[in-house]
Short mmCIF file of C-alpha atoms in Angstrom, two decimals:
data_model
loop_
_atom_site.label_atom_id
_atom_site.label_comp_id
_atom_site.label_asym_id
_atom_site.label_seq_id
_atom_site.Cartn_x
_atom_site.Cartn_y
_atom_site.Cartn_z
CA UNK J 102 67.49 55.20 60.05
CA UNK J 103 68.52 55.49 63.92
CA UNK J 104 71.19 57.84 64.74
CA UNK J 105 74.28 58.11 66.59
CA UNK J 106 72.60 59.60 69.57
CA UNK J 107 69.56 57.01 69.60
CA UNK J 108 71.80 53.72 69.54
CA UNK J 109 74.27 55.14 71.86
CA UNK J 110 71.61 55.63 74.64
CA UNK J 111 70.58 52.12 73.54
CA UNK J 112 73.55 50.71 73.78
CA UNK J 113 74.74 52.07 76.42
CA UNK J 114 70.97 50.87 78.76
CA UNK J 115 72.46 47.24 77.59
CA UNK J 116 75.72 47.71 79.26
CA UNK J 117 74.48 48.14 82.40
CA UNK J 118 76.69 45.88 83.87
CA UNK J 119 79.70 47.80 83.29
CA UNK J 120 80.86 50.77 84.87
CA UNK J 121 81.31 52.68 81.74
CA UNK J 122 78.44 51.87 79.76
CA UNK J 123 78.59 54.93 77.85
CA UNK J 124 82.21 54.64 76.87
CA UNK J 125 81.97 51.49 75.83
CA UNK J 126 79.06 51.98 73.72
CA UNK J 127 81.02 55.62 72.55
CA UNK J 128 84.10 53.65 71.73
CA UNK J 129 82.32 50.34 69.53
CA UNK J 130 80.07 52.60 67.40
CA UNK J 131 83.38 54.82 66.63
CA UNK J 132 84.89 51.39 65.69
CA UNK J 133 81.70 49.94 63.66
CA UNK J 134 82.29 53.60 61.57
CA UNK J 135 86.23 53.56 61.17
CA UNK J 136 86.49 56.96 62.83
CA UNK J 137 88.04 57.46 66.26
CA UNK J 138 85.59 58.91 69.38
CA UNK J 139 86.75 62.09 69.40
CA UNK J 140 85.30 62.89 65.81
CA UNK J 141 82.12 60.40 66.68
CA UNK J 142 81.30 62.52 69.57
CA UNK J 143 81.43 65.73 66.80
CA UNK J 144 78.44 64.28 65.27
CA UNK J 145 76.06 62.66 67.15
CA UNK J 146 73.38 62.75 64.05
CA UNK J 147 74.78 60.52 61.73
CA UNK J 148 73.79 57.38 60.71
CA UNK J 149 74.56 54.23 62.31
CA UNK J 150 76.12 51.34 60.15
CA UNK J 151 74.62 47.60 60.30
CA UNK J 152 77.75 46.46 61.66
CA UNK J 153 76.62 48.13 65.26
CA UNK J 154 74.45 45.76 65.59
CA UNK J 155 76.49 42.72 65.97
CA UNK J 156 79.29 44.75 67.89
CA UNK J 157 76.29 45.67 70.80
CA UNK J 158 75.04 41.71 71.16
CA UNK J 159 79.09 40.74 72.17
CA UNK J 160 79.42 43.48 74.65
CA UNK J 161 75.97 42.57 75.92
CA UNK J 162 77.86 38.91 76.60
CA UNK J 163 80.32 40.46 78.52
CA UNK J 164 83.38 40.12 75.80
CA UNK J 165 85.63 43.00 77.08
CA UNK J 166 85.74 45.78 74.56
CA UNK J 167 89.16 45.69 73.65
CA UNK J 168 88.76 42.18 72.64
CA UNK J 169 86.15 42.82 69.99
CA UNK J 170 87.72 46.39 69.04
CA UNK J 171 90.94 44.40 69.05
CA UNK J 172 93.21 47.19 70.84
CA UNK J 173 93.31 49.26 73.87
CA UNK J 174 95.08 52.11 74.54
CA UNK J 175 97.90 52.49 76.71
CA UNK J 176 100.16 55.37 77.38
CA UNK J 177 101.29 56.63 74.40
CA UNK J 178 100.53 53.65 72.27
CA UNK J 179 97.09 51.65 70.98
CA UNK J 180 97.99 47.84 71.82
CA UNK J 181 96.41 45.13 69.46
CA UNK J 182 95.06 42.56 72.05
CA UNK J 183 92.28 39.75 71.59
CA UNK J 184 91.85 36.33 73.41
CA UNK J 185 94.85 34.56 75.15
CA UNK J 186 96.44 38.10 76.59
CA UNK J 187 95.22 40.22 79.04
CA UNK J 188 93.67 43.81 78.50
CA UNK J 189 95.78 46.56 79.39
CA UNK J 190 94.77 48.56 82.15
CA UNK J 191 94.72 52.09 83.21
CA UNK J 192 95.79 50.93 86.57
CA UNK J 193 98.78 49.65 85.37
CA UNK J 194 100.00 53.80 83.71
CA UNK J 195 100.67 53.82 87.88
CA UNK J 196 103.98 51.67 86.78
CA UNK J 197 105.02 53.48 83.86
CA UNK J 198 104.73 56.50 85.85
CA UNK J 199 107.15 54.96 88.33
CA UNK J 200 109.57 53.96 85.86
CA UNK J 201 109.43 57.73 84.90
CA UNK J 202 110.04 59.06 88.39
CA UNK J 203 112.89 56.70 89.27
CA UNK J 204 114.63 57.66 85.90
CA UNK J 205 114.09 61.18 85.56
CA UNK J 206 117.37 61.91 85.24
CA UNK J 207 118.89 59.26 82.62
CA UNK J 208 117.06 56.56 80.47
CA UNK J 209 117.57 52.92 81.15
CA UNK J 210 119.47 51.40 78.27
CA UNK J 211 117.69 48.13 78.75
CA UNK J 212 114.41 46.77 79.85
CA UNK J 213 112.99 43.32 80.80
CA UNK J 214 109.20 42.88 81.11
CA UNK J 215 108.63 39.37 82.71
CA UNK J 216 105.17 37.85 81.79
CA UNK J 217 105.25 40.60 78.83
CA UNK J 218 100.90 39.40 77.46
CA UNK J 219 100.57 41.68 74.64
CA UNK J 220 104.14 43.43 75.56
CA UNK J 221 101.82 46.18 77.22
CA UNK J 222 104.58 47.51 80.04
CA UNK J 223 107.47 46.90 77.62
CA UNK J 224 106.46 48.79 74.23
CA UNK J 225 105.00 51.72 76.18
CA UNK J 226 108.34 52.22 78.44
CA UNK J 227 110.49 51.63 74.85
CA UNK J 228 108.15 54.58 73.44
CA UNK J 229 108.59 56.33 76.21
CA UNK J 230 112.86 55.99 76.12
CA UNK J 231 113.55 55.94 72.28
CA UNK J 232 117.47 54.40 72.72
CA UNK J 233 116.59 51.69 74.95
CA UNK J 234 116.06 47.99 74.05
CA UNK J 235 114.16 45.53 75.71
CA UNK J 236 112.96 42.01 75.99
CA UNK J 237 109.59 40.35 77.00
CA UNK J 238 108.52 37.04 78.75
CA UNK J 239 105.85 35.11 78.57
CA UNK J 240 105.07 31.37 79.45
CA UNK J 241 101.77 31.95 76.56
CA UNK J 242 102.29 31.48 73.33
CA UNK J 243 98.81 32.81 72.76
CA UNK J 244 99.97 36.13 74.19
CA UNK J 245 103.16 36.15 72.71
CA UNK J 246 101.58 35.51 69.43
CA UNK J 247 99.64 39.61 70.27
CA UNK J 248 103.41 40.73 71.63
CA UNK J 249 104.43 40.07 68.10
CA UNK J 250 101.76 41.93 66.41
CA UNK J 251 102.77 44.80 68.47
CA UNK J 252 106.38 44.45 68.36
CA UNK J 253 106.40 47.16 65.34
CA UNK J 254 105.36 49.83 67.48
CA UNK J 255 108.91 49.55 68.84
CA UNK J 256 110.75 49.84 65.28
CA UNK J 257 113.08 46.36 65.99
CA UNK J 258 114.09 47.20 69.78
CA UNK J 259 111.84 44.54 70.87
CA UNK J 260 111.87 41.09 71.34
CA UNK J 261 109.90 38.72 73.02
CA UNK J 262 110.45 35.17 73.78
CA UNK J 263 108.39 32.34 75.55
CA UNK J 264 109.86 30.91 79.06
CA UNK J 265 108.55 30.54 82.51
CA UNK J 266 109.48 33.95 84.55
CA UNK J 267 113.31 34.37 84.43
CA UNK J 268 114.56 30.28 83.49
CA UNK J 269 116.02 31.21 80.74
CA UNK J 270 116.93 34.52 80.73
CA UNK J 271 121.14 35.91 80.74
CA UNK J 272 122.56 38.97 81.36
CA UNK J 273 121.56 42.11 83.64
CA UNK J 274 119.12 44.67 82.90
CA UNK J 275 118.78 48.15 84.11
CA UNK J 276 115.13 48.55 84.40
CA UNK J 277 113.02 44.90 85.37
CA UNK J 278 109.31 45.47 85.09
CA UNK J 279 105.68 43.14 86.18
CA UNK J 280 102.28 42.87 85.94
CA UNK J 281 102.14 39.40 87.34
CA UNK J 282 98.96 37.35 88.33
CA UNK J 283 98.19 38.66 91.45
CA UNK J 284 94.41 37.73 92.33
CA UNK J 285 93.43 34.87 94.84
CA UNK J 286 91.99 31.77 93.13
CA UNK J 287 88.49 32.10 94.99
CA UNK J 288 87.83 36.06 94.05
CA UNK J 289 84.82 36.37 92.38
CA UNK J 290 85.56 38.68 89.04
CA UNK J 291 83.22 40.56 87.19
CA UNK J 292 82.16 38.19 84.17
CA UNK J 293 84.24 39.81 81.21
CA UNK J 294 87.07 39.29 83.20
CA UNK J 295 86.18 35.52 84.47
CA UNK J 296 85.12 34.40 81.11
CA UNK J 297 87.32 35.99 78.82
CA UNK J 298 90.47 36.83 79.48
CA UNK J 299 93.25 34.25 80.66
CA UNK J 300 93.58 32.60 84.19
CA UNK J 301 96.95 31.72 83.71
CA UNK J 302 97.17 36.27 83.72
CA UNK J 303 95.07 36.50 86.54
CA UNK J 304 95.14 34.14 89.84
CA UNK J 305 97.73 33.29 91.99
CA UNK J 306 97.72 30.59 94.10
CA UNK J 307 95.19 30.62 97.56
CA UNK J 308 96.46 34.28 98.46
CA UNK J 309 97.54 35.80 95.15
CA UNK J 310 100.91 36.05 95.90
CA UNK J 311 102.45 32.84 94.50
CA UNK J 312 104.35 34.34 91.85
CA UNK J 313 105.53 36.83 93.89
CA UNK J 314 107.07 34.20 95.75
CA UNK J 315 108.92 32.74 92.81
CA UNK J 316 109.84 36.32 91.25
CA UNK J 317 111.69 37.34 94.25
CA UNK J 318 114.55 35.65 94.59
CA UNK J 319 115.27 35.58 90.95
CA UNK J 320 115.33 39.29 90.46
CA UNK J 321 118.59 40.78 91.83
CA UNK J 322 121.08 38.42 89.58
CA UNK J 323 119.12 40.04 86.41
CA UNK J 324 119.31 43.92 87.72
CA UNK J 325 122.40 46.20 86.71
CA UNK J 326 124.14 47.88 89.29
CA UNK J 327 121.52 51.28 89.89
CA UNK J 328 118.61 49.69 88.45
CA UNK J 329 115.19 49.25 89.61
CA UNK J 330 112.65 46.41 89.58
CA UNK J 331 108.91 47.65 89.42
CA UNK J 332 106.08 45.41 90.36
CA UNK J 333 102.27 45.64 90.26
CA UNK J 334 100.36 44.67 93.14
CA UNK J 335 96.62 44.34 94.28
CA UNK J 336 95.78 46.78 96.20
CA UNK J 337 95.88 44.59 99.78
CA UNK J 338 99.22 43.32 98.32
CA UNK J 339 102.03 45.83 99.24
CA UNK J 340 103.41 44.62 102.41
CA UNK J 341 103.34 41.18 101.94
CA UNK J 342 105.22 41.73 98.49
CA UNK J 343 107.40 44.45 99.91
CA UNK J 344 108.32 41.89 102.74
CA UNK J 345 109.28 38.89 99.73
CA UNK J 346 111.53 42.08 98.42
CA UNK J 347 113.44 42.98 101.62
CA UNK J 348 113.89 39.41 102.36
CA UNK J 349 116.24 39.45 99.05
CA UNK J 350 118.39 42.79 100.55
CA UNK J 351 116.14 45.55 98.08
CA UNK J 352 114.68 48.83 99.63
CA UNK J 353 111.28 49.13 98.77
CA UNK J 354 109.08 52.39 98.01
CA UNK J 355 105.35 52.31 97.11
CA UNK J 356 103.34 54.36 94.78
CA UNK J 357 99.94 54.72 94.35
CA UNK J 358 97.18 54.90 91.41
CA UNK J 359 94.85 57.45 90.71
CA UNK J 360 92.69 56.17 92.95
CA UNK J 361 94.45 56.75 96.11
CA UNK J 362 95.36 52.34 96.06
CA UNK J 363 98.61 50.59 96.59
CA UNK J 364 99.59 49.82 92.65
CA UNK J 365 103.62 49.25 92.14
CA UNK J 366 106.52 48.37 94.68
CA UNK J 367 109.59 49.81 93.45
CA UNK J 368 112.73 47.89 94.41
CA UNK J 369 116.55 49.42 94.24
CA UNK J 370 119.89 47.35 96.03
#
């Protein structure tokens, strides 16, 4: 019977495509067994069940890992994602970070996560602030429909309703958060992006910055007096988007991801 060790290597000689061919293949057999990595990686002789099999020939296809592992984790949490809603990026810790920074001295006592997908951004700033409440938007219903399945991790401070950006959204919040579509509609993806996961998440008009364009105005009648609005951006985006900000009367600071690359604009009034 092959080993751990054997179909790992094997695996991960398939996945050449991807960048982290040996992760993947690390994090699929760990799934295939019902154990997580960590104790996978403790035991590289064991025997590998049937089920591997099948789990290799989809990644081989390109079908994004967290789509056939059905989560990825984020922050604090493990978010239950799958077709229709877009996989949760490391990148996108760069905002939560913000959040962190800009409210290191009080918590915000409510939170609004516009085009919400799986309620990534939302559910990992309510873990992070235990008395705030939040809602989620999202124009999906397909994504809304893996927001729900997640909602739990917030214990009922969550809720998530379908609607087009802010149309039909009251009230003020103190924290407004984003991970809109930001990608131009001729960039060439890599193929598990492209063929999997949801344009609608993705591209953005002929520059990427359509929805930027519509967000903008619509932001400072929905922020609290001392709150913050936190946006993702590509990393080519930030001046452009900054520029859409100050033409609405917000200040605008910039903060980078691991990688040294433009990530979130932070905006205060």
């Amino acid at each position: 019977m092959t080993t751990a060790r054997f179909a790992l290597a094997e695996a991960a000689a398939r996945f050449a495509f991807s960048r982290t061919a040996r992760l993947d293949a690390e994090l699929l057999l760990a799934h295939a067994l019902g154990i997580e990595r960590s104790a996978l990686l403790l035991d590289l002789d064991r025997p590998v069940p049937a089920g591997f099999a099948a789990l290799v020939e989809r990644r081989a296809r390109h079908e994004p890992v967290a789509y056939i592992t059905g989560s990825r984790g984020f922050w604090t949490l493990d978010i239950a994602v799958g077709p229709g809603a877009l996989v949760p990026r490391a990148d996108s810790e760069t905002l939560i970070e913000a959040a962190v920074a800009l409210f290191e001295d009080r918590a915000p006592a409510t939170i609004l996560d516009l085009g919400t997908g799986p309620g990534t951004l939302l559910l990992a700033l309510l873990d992070q602030w235990r008395d705030a409440r939040g809602l989620g938007v999202d124009r999906s219903a397909e994504a809304l429909g893996w927001a729900g399945r997640n909602a739990a991790l917030a214990g009922g401070r969550a809720a998530f309703v379908q609607g087009d950006w802010t149309g039909a959204i009251a009230g003020t919040f103190d924290l407004i958060v984003a991970n809109p579509p930001y990608i131009a509609a001729d960039a060439a993806l890599p193929a598990e992006v492209a063929a999997h996961e949801p344009a609608g998440a993705l591209f953005a008009g002929a520059d990427g910055l359509a929805d930027y364009r519509r967000l903008a105005p619509c932001l400072a009648p929905l922020l609290a007096p001392g709150g913050a609005v936190l946006l993702e951006i590509g990393f080519d985006q930030a001046e452009p988007v900054a520029a859409l900000l100050a033409g609405q009367g917000f200040a605008t600071d910039l903060y980078r991801d691991l990688a040294g690359h433009p990530r979130v604009i932070a905006a205060t009034r």
